[in-house]
Coordinates of N, CA and C in Angstrom, one line a residue:
M975 N 16.2 19.0 13.8 CA 14.9 18.6 13.0 C 15.2 17.4 12.1
T976 N 14.4 16.4 12.4 CA 14.5 15.1 11.5 C 13.6 15.3 10.4
K977 N 14.0 15.0 9.2 CA 13.2 15.2 8.0 C 12.7 13.8 7.5
L978 N 11.4 13.7 7.3 CA 10.8 12.4 6.8 C 10.1 12.7 5.4
A979 N 10.1 11.7 4.6 CA 9.2 11.7 3.4 C 8.4 10.4 3.4
I980 N 7.1 10.6 3.5 CA 6.2 9.5 3.6 C 5.4 9.4 2.2
Y981 N 5.6 8.2 1.6 CA 4.9 7.9 0.3 C 3.8 6.9 0.5
D982 N 2.7 7.2 -0.1 CA 1.7 6.2 -0.4 C 2.3 5.4 -1.6
M983 N 1.8 4.2 -1.8 CA 2.4 3.4 -2.9 C 1.5 3.2 -4.1
D984 N 0.3 2.6 -4.0 CA -0.5 2.4 -5.2 C -0.9 3.7 -5.8
R985 N -0.6 3.8 -7.1 CA -1.0 5.0 -7.9 C -0.2 6.3 -7.5
T986 N 0.7 6.1 -6.6 CA 1.6 7.2 -6.2 C 2.9 6.9 -6.7
I987 N 3.5 5.8 -6.3 CA 4.7 5.3 -6.9 C 4.4 4.4 -8.1
T988 N 3.4 3.6 -7.9 CA 3.0 2.7 -9.0 C 2.0 3.4 -9.9
I989 N 1.9 3.0 -11.1 CA 1.0 3.6 -12.1 C -0.5 3.1 -11.8
R990 N -0.6 1.8 -11.5 CA -1.9 1.2 -11.3 C -1.8 0.5 -9.9
G991 N -3.0 0.1 -9.4 CA -3.1 -0.6 -8.2 C -2.3 -1.9 -8.2
T992 N -1.9 -2.4 -7.1 CA -1.1 -3.6 -7.0 C -1.8 -4.8 -6.4
Y993 N -2.9 -4.6 -5.6 CA -3.5 -5.7 -4.9 C -4.1 -6.8 -5.8
T994 N -5.1 -6.4 -6.7 CA -5.7 -7.3 -7.5 C -4.7 -8.0 -8.5
P995 N -3.8 -7.2 -9.1 CA -2.8 -7.8 -10.0 C -1.9 -8.9 -9.2
F996 N -1.7 -8.6 -8.0 CA -0.9 -9.5 -7.2 C -1.6 -10.8 -7.0
L997 N -2.9 -10.8 -6.7 CA -3.7 -12.0 -6.6 C -3.8 -12.8 -7.9
F998 N -3.9 -12.1 -9.0 CA -4.0 -12.8 -10.3 C -2.6 -13.3 -10.7
H999 N -1.6 -12.6 -10.3 CA -0.2 -13.1 -10.6 C -0.1 -14.5 -9.8
M1000 N -0.5 -14.5 -8.6 CA -0.4 -15.8 -7.8 C -1.3 -16.9 -8.4
V1001 N -2.5 -16.5 -8.9 CA -3.3 -17.5 -9.5 C -2.6 -18.2 -10.7
F1002 N -2.1 -17.4 -11.6 CA -1.5 -17.9 -12.8 C -0.2 -18.6 -12.5
A1003 N 0.5 -18.2 -11.5 CA 1.8 -18.8 -11.2 C 1.7 -20.1 -10.4
R1004 N 0.6 -20.2 -9.6 CA 0.5 -21.3 -8.6 C -0.7 -22.2 -8.9
A1005 N -1.8 -21.6 -9.2 CA -3.0 -22.4 -9.2 C -4.0 -21.9 -10.2
P1006 N -3.8 -22.1 -11.5 CA -4.7 -21.6 -12.5 C -6.2 -22.1 -12.3
W1007 N -6.3 -23.2 -11.7 CA -7.7 -23.8 -11.5 C -8.5 -22.8 -10.7
R1008 N -7.9 -21.9 -9.9 CA -8.7 -21.0 -9.1 C -9.5 -20.0 -10.0
L1009 N -9.1 -19.9 -11.3 CA -9.9 -19.1 -12.2 C -11.4 -19.5 -12.2
A1010 N -11.6 -20.8 -11.9 CA -13.0 -21.3 -11.9 C -13.8 -20.6 -10.7
L1011 N -13.1 -20.0 -9.8 CA -13.8 -19.3 -8.7 C -14.1 -17.9 -9.0
L1012 N -13.7 -17.4 -10.1 CA -14.0 -16.0 -10.5 C -15.4 -15.5 -10.4
P1013 N -16.4 -16.4 -10.7 CA -17.8 -16.0 -10.6 C -18.2 -15.7 -9.2
L1014 N -17.4 -16.1 -8.2 CA -17.7 -15.8 -6.8 C -17.3 -14.4 -6.4
L1015 N -16.3 -13.8 -7.2 CA -15.7 -12.5 -6.8 C -16.8 -11.4 -6.7
P1016 N -17.7 -11.3 -7.6 CA -18.7 -10.2 -7.5 C -19.5 -10.1 -6.2
F1017 N -19.7 -11.3 -5.6 CA -20.5 -11.3 -4.4 C -19.8 -10.4 -3.3
G1018 N -18.5 -10.5 -3.3 CA -17.8 -9.7 -2.3 C -18.0 -8.2 -2.6
F1019 N -17.8 -7.8 -3.8 CA -18.0 -6.4 -4.2 C -19.4 -5.9 -4.0
I1020 N -20.4 -6.8 -4.2 CA -21.8 -6.4 -3.9 C -22.0 -6.2 -2.5
G1021 N -21.4 -7.1 -1.6 CA -21.6 -6.9 -0.2 C -20.9 -5.7 0.3
Y1022 N -19.8 -5.3 -0.3 CA -19.1 -4.1 0.1 C -19.9 -2.9 -0.4
G1023 N -20.4 -2.9 -1.6 CA -21.2 -1.8 -2.1 C -22.5 -1.6 -1.3
L1024 N -23.0 -2.6 -0.8 CA -24.2 -2.5 0.1 C -23.9 -2.3 1.5
K1025 N -22.6 -2.1 1.8 CA -22.1 -1.8 3.2 C -22.4 -3.0 4.1
L1026 N -22.5 -4.2 3.6 CA -22.7 -5.4 4.4 C -21.3 -5.9 5.0
I1027 N -20.3 -5.6 4.2 CA -18.9 -6.0 4.7 C -18.0 -4.8 4.5
S1028 N -16.9 -4.8 5.3 CA -15.9 -3.7 5.2 C -14.9 -3.9 4.1
R1029 N -14.2 -2.9 3.8 CA -13.1 -3.0 2.8 C -12.1 -4.1 3.3
K1030 N -11.8 -4.1 4.6 CA -11.0 -5.2 5.2 C -11.5 -6.6 4.9
S1031 N -12.8 -6.8 5.1 CA -13.4 -8.1 4.8 C -13.4 -8.4 3.3
L1032 N -13.6 -7.4 2.5 CA -13.5 -7.6 1.0 C -12.2 -8.1 0.6
K1033 N -11.1 -7.5 1.2 CA -9.8 -7.9 0.8 C -9.5 -9.4 1.2
T1034 N -9.9 -9.8 2.4 CA -9.6 -11.1 2.8 C -10.5 -12.1 2.1
Y1035 N -11.7 -11.7 1.7 CA -12.6 -12.6 0.9 C -11.9 -12.9 -0.4
N1036 N -11.4 -11.9 -1.1 CA -10.8 -12.1 -2.4 C -9.5 -12.9 -2.2
Q1037 N -8.8 -12.6 -1.2 CA -7.6 -13.4 -0.9 C -7.8 -14.8 -0.7
R1038 N -8.9 -15.2 0.0 CA -9.2 -16.6 0.3 C -9.5 -17.3 -1.0
L1039 N -10.2 -16.6 -1.9 CA -10.6 -17.2 -3.2 C -9.4 -17.4 -4.1
L1040 N -8.5 -16.4 -4.2 CA -7.5 -16.4 -5.3 C -6.1 -16.8 -4.7
L1041 N -5.8 -16.7 -3.5 CA -4.6 -17.1 -2.9 C -4.7 -18.4 -2.1
G1042 N -5.9 -18.6 -1.6 CA -6.1 -19.8 -0.7 C -6.1 -19.4 0.7
S1043 N -6.5 -20.4 1.5 CA -6.7 -20.1 3.0 C -5.5 -20.2 3.8
K1044 N -4.5 -21.1 3.4 CA -3.3 -21.3 4.2 C -2.1 -21.6 3.4
P1045 N -1.8 -20.8 2.4 CA -0.6 -21.1 1.6 C 0.7 -20.9 2.4
S1046 N 1.7 -21.7 2.1 CA 3.0 -21.5 2.7 C 3.7 -20.3 2.3
L1047 N 4.2 -19.5 3.2 CA 4.9 -18.2 2.9 C 6.2 -18.6 2.1
A1048 N 6.9 -19.6 2.5 CA 8.1 -20.0 1.9 C 7.9 -20.4 0.4
K1049 N 6.7 -21.0 0.1 CA 6.4 -21.3 -1.3 C 5.9 -20.1 -2.1
L1050 N 5.3 -19.2 -1.4 CA 4.9 -18.0 -2.0 C 6.0 -17.0 -2.4
Q1051 N 7.1 -17.1 -1.6 CA 8.1 -16.0 -1.7 C 8.8 -15.9 -3.1
P1052 N 9.1 -17.0 -3.8 CA 9.7 -16.8 -5.1 C 8.7 -16.1 -6.1
H1053 N 7.4 -16.3 -5.9 CA 6.4 -15.7 -6.8 C 6.3 -14.2 -6.4
I1054 N 6.4 -13.9 -5.1 CA 6.3 -12.5 -4.6 C 7.5 -11.7 -5.2
E1055 N 8.7 -12.3 -5.2 CA 9.9 -11.7 -5.7 C 9.7 -11.4 -7.2
R1056 N 9.2 -12.3 -7.9 CA 8.9 -12.1 -9.3 C 7.9 -11.0 -9.5
Y1057 N 6.9 -11.0 -8.7 CA 5.8 -9.9 -8.8 C 6.4 -8.6 -8.6
A1058 N 7.3 -8.5 -7.6 CA 7.9 -7.2 -7.3 C 8.8 -6.7 -8.4
D1059 N 9.5 -7.6 -9.1 CA 10.2 -7.3 -10.3 C 9.3 -6.7 -11.4
I1060 N 8.2 -7.3 -11.6 CA 7.2 -6.9 -12.6 C 6.7 -5.5 -12.3
V1061 N 6.4 -5.3 -11.0 CA 5.9 -3.9 -10.6 C 7.0 -2.9 -10.9
M1062 N 8.2 -3.1 -10.6 CA 9.3 -2.2 -10.8 C 9.5 -1.9 -12.3
Q1063 N 9.4 -3.0 -13.1 CA 9.7 -2.9 -14.5 C 8.6 -2.3 -15.4
T1064 N 7.3 -2.6 -15.0 CA 6.2 -2.2 -15.8 C 5.1 -1.4 -15.2
N1065 N 5.2 -1.1 -13.9 CA 4.1 -0.5 -13.2 C 4.6 0.5 -12.1
S1066 N 5.6 1.3 -12.5 CA 6.1 2.3 -11.6 C 6.4 3.6 -12.4
Y1067 N 6.2 4.7 -11.7 CA 6.5 6.1 -12.3 C 8.0 6.4 -12.1
A1068 N 8.6 6.6 -13.2 CA 10.0 7.0 -13.2 C 10.2 8.3 -12.4
K1069 N 9.3 9.2 -12.5 CA 9.4 10.5 -11.7 C 9.2 10.2 -10.2
A1070 N 8.4 9.3 -9.8 CA 8.3 9.0 -8.4 C 9.6 8.4 -7.9
I1071 N 10.2 7.5 -8.6 CA 11.4 6.9 -8.1 C 12.5 8.0 -8.1
A1072 N 12.5 8.9 -9.1 CA 13.5 10.0 -9.0 C 13.3 10.9 -7.8
Q1073 N 12.0 11.1 -7.5 CA 11.8 11.9 -6.3 C 12.2 11.3 -5.0
I1074 N 12.0 10.0 -4.9 CA 12.5 9.2 -3.7 C 14.0 9.5 -3.6
E1075 N 14.7 9.4 -4.7 CA 16.2 9.6 -4.6 C 16.5 11.0 -4.3
T1076 N 15.7 12.0 -4.7 CA 15.9 13.4 -4.4 C 15.7 13.6 -2.9
D1077 N 14.6 13.0 -2.3 CA 14.4 13.1 -0.9 C 15.5 12.5 -0.1
R1078 N 16.0 11.3 -0.6 CA 17.0 10.7 0.1 C 18.3 11.5 0.1
A1079 N 18.6 12.1 -1.0 CA 19.8 13.0 -1.1 C 19.7 14.2 -0.2
E1080 N 18.4 14.6 0.1 CA 18.2 15.8 1.0 C 18.3 15.4 2.5
G1081 N 18.6 14.1 2.7 CA 18.7 13.6 4.1 C 17.4 13.2 4.7
R1082 N 16.4 13.0 3.9 CA 15.1 12.6 4.4 C 15.1 11.1 4.6
R1083 N 14.4 10.7 5.7 CA 14.2 9.2 5.9 C 12.9 8.9 5.2
I1084 N 13.0 7.9 4.3 CA 11.9 7.5 3.4 C 11.0 6.5 4.1
I1085 N 9.7 6.7 4.1 CA 8.8 5.7 4.7 C 7.7 5.4 3.7
L1086 N 7.4 4.2 3.5 CA 6.4 3.7 2.6 C 5.1 3.4 3.4
A1087 N 4.0 4.0 3.2 CA 2.8 3.8 4.0 C 1.7 3.5 3.0
T1088 N 1.2 2.3 3.1 CA 0.2 1.8 2.1 C -0.8 0.8 2.6
A1089 N -1.9 0.8 2.0 CA -3.0 -0.2 2.4 C -2.7 -1.5 1.8
S1090 N -1.8 -1.6 0.8 CA -1.4 -2.9 0.2 C -0.8 -3.9 1.2
Y1091 N -0.8 -5.1 0.9 CA -0.4 -6.2 1.8 C 1.2 -6.1 2.1
E1092 N 1.5 -6.1 3.3 CA 3.0 -6.2 3.6 C 3.6 -7.4 3.0
L1093 N 2.8 -8.4 2.8 CA 3.2 -9.7 2.2 C 4.1 -9.5 1.0
Y1094 N 3.7 -8.5 0.1 CA 4.5 -8.3 -1.1 C 5.0 -6.9 -1.1
V1095 N 4.5 -6.0 -0.3 CA 5.1 -4.6 -0.3 C 6.5 -4.6 0.1
E1096 N 6.9 -5.5 1.1 CA 8.3 -5.6 1.6 C 9.3 -5.8 0.4
A1097 N 8.9 -6.6 -0.6 CA 9.8 -6.9 -1.7 C 9.9 -5.7 -2.6
I1098 N 8.8 -5.0 -2.8 CA 8.8 -3.7 -3.6 C 9.7 -2.7 -2.9
A1099 N 9.5 -2.5 -1.5 CA 10.2 -1.6 -0.8 C 11.7 -1.8 -0.9
R1100 N 12.1 -3.1 -0.8 CA 13.5 -3.5 -0.9 C 14.1 -3.0 -2.2
R1101 N 13.4 -3.1 -3.3 CA 13.8 -2.7 -4.6 C 13.9 -1.2 -4.7
L1102 N 13.2 -0.5 -3.9 CA 13.2 1.0 -3.8 C 14.3 1.5 -2.8
G1103 N 14.9 0.6 -2.1 CA 15.9 0.9 -1.1 C 15.2 1.6 0.1
I1104 N 14.0 1.2 0.4 CA 13.2 1.7 1.5 C 13.1 0.7 2.6
A1105 N 13.7 1.0 3.8 CA 13.7 0.1 4.9 C 12.5 0.3 5.8
D1106 N 11.9 1.4 5.9 CA 10.8 1.7 6.8 C 9.5 1.6 6.0
M1107 N 8.6 0.7 6.4 CA 7.4 0.3 5.7 C 6.2 0.1 6.7
I1108 N 5.1 0.7 6.3 CA 3.9 0.6 7.0 C 2.8 0.1 6.1
A1109 N 2.3 -1.1 6.3 CA 1.4 -1.7 5.3 C 0.4 -2.6 6.0
T1110 N -0.6 -3.1 5.3 CA -1.6 -4.0 5.9 C -0.9 -5.3 6.2
R1111 N -1.1 -5.8 7.4 CA -0.4 -7.0 7.8 C -1.3 -8.2 7.9
L1112 N -0.9 -9.3 7.4 CA -1.6 -10.6 7.4 C -1.1 -11.5 8.5
E1113 N -1.9 -12.2 9.1 CA -1.5 -13.2 10.1 C -0.8 -14.4 9.5
I1114 N 0.3 -14.8 10.0 CA 1.1 -16.0 9.6 C 1.1 -16.9 10.8
D1115 N 0.6 -18.1 10.6 CA 0.6 -19.0 11.7 C 1.9 -19.6 12.1
D1116 N 2.0 -20.5 13.1 CA 3.2 -21.0 13.6 C 3.8 -22.0 12.6
K1117 N 3.1 -22.4 11.6 CA 3.6 -23.3 10.6 C 4.1 -22.5 9.3
G1118 N 4.1 -21.2 9.4 CA 4.5 -20.3 8.3 C 3.5 -20.2 7.2
R1119 N 2.2 -20.4 7.5 CA 1.2 -20.3 6.5 C 0.5 -18.9 6.6
V1120 N 0.2 -18.3 5.4 CA -0.4 -17.0 5.3 C -1.9 -17.2 5.4
L1121 N -2.5 -16.6 6.4 CA -3.9 -16.7 6.6 C -4.7 -15.5 6.0
P1122 N -6.0 -15.7 5.6 CA -6.8 -14.6 5.2 C -7.4 -13.9 6.3
K1123 N -6.5 -13.3 7.1 CA -6.9 -12.6 8.3 C -5.9 -11.4 8.5
I1124 N -6.5 -10.2 8.5 CA -5.7 -9.0 8.7 C -5.5 -8.7 10.2
I1125 N -4.2 -8.4 10.5 CA -3.9 -8.0 11.9 C -4.3 -6.6 12.1
G1126 N -5.1 -6.3 13.0 CA -5.5 -4.9 13.3 C -6.4 -4.4 12.1
E1127 N -6.2 -3.2 11.7 CA -7.0 -2.6 10.6 C -6.3 -2.6 9.3
N1128 N -7.1 -2.6 8.2 CA -6.6 -2.3 6.9 C -5.9 -0.9 7.0
C1129 N -4.7 -0.8 6.5 CA -3.9 0.4 6.6 C -4.4 1.5 5.6
Y1130 N -5.5 2.1 5.9 CA -6.2 2.9 4.9 C -6.9 4.1 5.7
D1131 N -6.9 5.3 5.1 CA -7.6 6.4 5.7 C -7.1 6.7 7.1
E1132 N -8.0 6.9 8.1 CA -7.6 7.2 9.4 C -6.7 6.1 10.0
A1133 N -6.9 4.9 9.7 CA -6.1 3.8 10.2 C -4.7 3.9 9.7
K1134 N -4.4 4.4 8.5 CA -3.1 4.6 8.1 C -2.4 5.7 8.9
L1135 N -3.1 6.8 9.2 CA -2.5 7.8 10.1 C -2.2 7.2 11.5
D1136 N -3.1 6.4 12.0 CA -2.9 5.8 13.3 C -1.6 4.9 13.3
R1137 N -1.4 4.2 12.2 CA -0.2 3.4 12.1 C 1.0 4.2 12.0
I1138 N 1.0 5.3 11.3 CA 2.1 6.3 11.2 C 2.5 6.8 12.5
K1139 N 1.5 7.2 13.3 CA 1.7 7.8 14.6 C 2.3 6.7 15.5
T1140 N 1.8 5.5 15.4 CA 2.4 4.4 16.2 C 3.9 4.1 15.8
F1141 N 4.1 4.1 14.5 CA 5.5 4.0 14.0 C 6.4 5.0 14.6
L1142 N 6.0 6.3 14.6 CA 6.8 7.4 15.1 C 7.1 7.2 16.6
D1143 N 6.1 6.8 17.3 CA 6.3 6.5 18.8 C 7.3 5.4 19.0
E1144 N 7.1 4.3 18.2 CA 8.0 3.2 18.4 C 9.5 3.6 18.0
Q1145 N 9.6 4.5 17.1 CA 11.0 5.0 16.7 C 11.5 6.1 17.6
G1146 N 10.7 6.5 18.6 CA 11.2 7.6 19.5 C 11.2 8.9 18.8
L1147 N 10.4 9.1 17.8 CA 10.4 10.4 17.0 C 9.2 11.2 17.5
E1148 N 9.5 12.4 18.0 CA 8.5 13.3 18.5 C 8.1 14.3 17.4
R1149 N 6.7 14.4 17.3 CA 6.2 15.1 16.1 C 6.8 16.5 16.0
E1150 N 6.9 17.2 17.1 CA 7.4 18.6 17.0 C 8.9 18.7 16.6
Q1151 N 9.6 17.6 16.5 CA 11.0 17.6 16.1 C 11.1 17.0 14.7
L1152 N 10.0 17.0 14.0 CA 10.0 16.4 12.6 C 9.5 17.4 11.6
H1153 N 10.0 17.3 10.4 CA 9.4 17.9 9.2 C 9.0 16.8 8.3
I1154 N 7.7 16.7 8.1 CA 7.2 15.6 7.3 C 6.7 16.1 5.9
R1155 N 7.2 15.5 4.9 CA 6.7 15.7 3.5 C 5.9 14.4 3.1
A1156 N 4.7 14.6 2.6 CA 3.9 13.4 2.3 C 3.4 13.5 0.9
Y1157 N 3.4 12.3 0.3 CA 3.0 12.1 -1.1 C 1.8 11.2 -1.2
S1158 N 0.8 11.5 -2.0 CA -0.3 10.6 -2.3 C -1.1 11.1 -3.5
D1159 N -1.8 10.1 -4.1 CA -2.6 10.4 -5.2 C -4.1 10.4 -4.9
H1160 N -4.5 10.0 -3.6 CA -5.9 9.8 -3.4 C -6.4 10.5 -2.1
V1161 N -7.6 10.9 -2.2 CA -8.2 11.7 -1.1 C -8.4 10.9 0.2
S1162 N -8.4 9.5 0.1 CA -8.5 8.7 1.3 C -7.3 8.9 2.2
D1163 N -6.2 9.5 1.6 CA -5.0 9.8 2.4 C -5.1 11.2 3.1
A1164 N -6.2 11.8 3.0 CA -6.3 13.2 3.6 C -5.9 13.2 5.0
P1165 N -6.2 12.2 5.9 CA -5.7 12.3 7.3 C -4.2 12.4 7.4
M1166 N -3.5 11.5 6.6 CA -2.0 11.5 6.5 C -1.5 12.9 6.0
L1167 N -2.1 13.4 5.0 CA -1.7 14.6 4.3 C -1.9 15.8 5.3
E1168 N -3.0 15.8 6.0 CA -3.2 16.9 6.9 C -2.2 16.9 8.1
F1169 N -1.7 15.7 8.4 CA -0.7 15.6 9.5 C 0.6 16.1 9.1
A1170 N 0.9 16.1 7.8 CA 2.2 16.5 7.3 C 2.5 18.0 7.3
D1171 N 3.7 18.4 7.2 CA 4.1 19.8 7.1 C 4.1 20.3 5.6
E1172 N 4.3 19.3 4.7 CA 4.4 19.7 3.3 C 3.7 18.5 2.5
V1173 N 2.9 18.9 1.6 CA 2.1 17.9 0.9 C 2.3 18.0 -0.6
I1174 N 2.5 16.9 -1.3 CA 2.6 16.8 -2.7 C 1.5 15.8 -3.2
A1175 N 0.5 16.4 -3.9 CA -0.5 15.5 -4.5 C 0.0 15.1 -5.8
T1176 N 0.2 13.8 -6.0 CA 0.8 13.2 -7.2 C -0.2 12.6 -8.1
T1177 N -0.2 13.1 -9.4 CA -1.2 12.7 -10.4 C -2.5 12.4 -9.7
P1178 N -3.0 13.4 -9.0 CA -4.1 13.1 -8.0 C -5.5 12.8 -8.7
S1179 N -6.3 12.0 -8.0 CA -7.7 11.8 -8.3 C -8.4 13.1 -8.2
L1180 N -9.5 13.2 -8.9 CA -10.2 14.5 -8.9 C -10.6 15.0 -7.5
P1181 N -11.1 14.2 -6.6 CA -11.4 14.7 -5.3 C -10.1 15.2 -4.6
L1182 N -9.0 14.5 -4.7 CA -7.8 15.0 -4.1 C -7.3 16.3 -4.8
R1183 N -7.5 16.4 -6.1 CA -7.1 17.6 -6.8 C -7.8 18.8 -6.3
H1184 N -9.1 18.6 -6.0 CA -10.0 19.7 -5.5 C -9.5 20.1 -4.1
L1185 N -9.2 19.1 -3.3 CA -8.8 19.3 -1.9 C -7.4 20.0 -1.9
A1186 N -6.5 19.6 -2.8 CA -5.2 20.2 -2.8 C -5.3 21.6 -3.2
K1187 N -6.1 22.0 -4.2 CA -6.3 23.4 -4.5 C -6.9 24.2 -3.4
K1188 N -7.8 23.6 -2.6 CA -8.4 24.3 -1.5 C -7.4 24.5 -0.4
R1189 N -6.5 23.5 -0.2 CA -5.5 23.6 0.9 C -4.2 24.3 0.5
G1190 N -4.1 24.5 -0.8 CA -2.8 25.1 -1.3 C -1.7 24.2 -1.4
W1191 N -2.0 22.9 -1.5 CA -0.9 21.9 -1.6 C -0.4 21.8 -3.0
K1192 N 0.8 21.4 -3.2 CA 1.5 21.3 -4.5 C 0.9 20.1 -5.2
I1193 N 0.7 20.3 -6.5 CA 0.2 19.2 -7.4 C 1.2 18.9 -8.4
V1194 N 1.6 17.7 -8.6 CA 2.5 17.3 -9.7 C 1.9 16.1 -10.5
D1195 N 2.3 16.1 -11.7 CA 1.9 15.0 -12.6 C 3.1 14.1 -12.9
W1196 N 3.0 12.9 -12.5 CA 4.1 11.9 -12.7 C 3.8 11.0 -13.9
A1197 N 2.7 11.1 -14.6 CA 2.4 10.3 -15.7 C 3.3 10.6 -16.9

């Protein structure tokens, strides 16, 4: 039996979300003039609220405004590394990091599964000593430029579970030969949690807290 521990990232390992702070970190580090575009941001949220655009489209809309349409990955990388350092220093639960080490000591393979951009999640995962990562992927063109275009689906809800299943298949891991422990703070991860053998709802949102009580899942507070 192979033992896995699958962790959501935002508000599970981190205290706050990472996507919007990442974009603003890039604005201040690279192009403060983009702050002049802030009045355009609400239009994306209005479109999403009215169900005119998807969550996926909202993310790339914000990305285009604050990161740009074709920034060089090589030029972004130093800022990404600095952002990952900030996340680890000021935006991570000590109890979450301790639990990762506990799972690792138990012989569990650690997997990070998040809707956040792989663009910066990889640097955070490295600092956590996590080699296996499932995140929202952005297209990078043949000139090494990061495009505001998500490959496949935003790694969220059912799409996250689909990515996990694909990962297991690619790794040659058969579900019946696995024991999966899953961690999340949010009810949008219900598909992933239902797929697991053991669930830990971490500092959960109210809807997940209700679901966890209904399902008999363990609830922990990492704050």
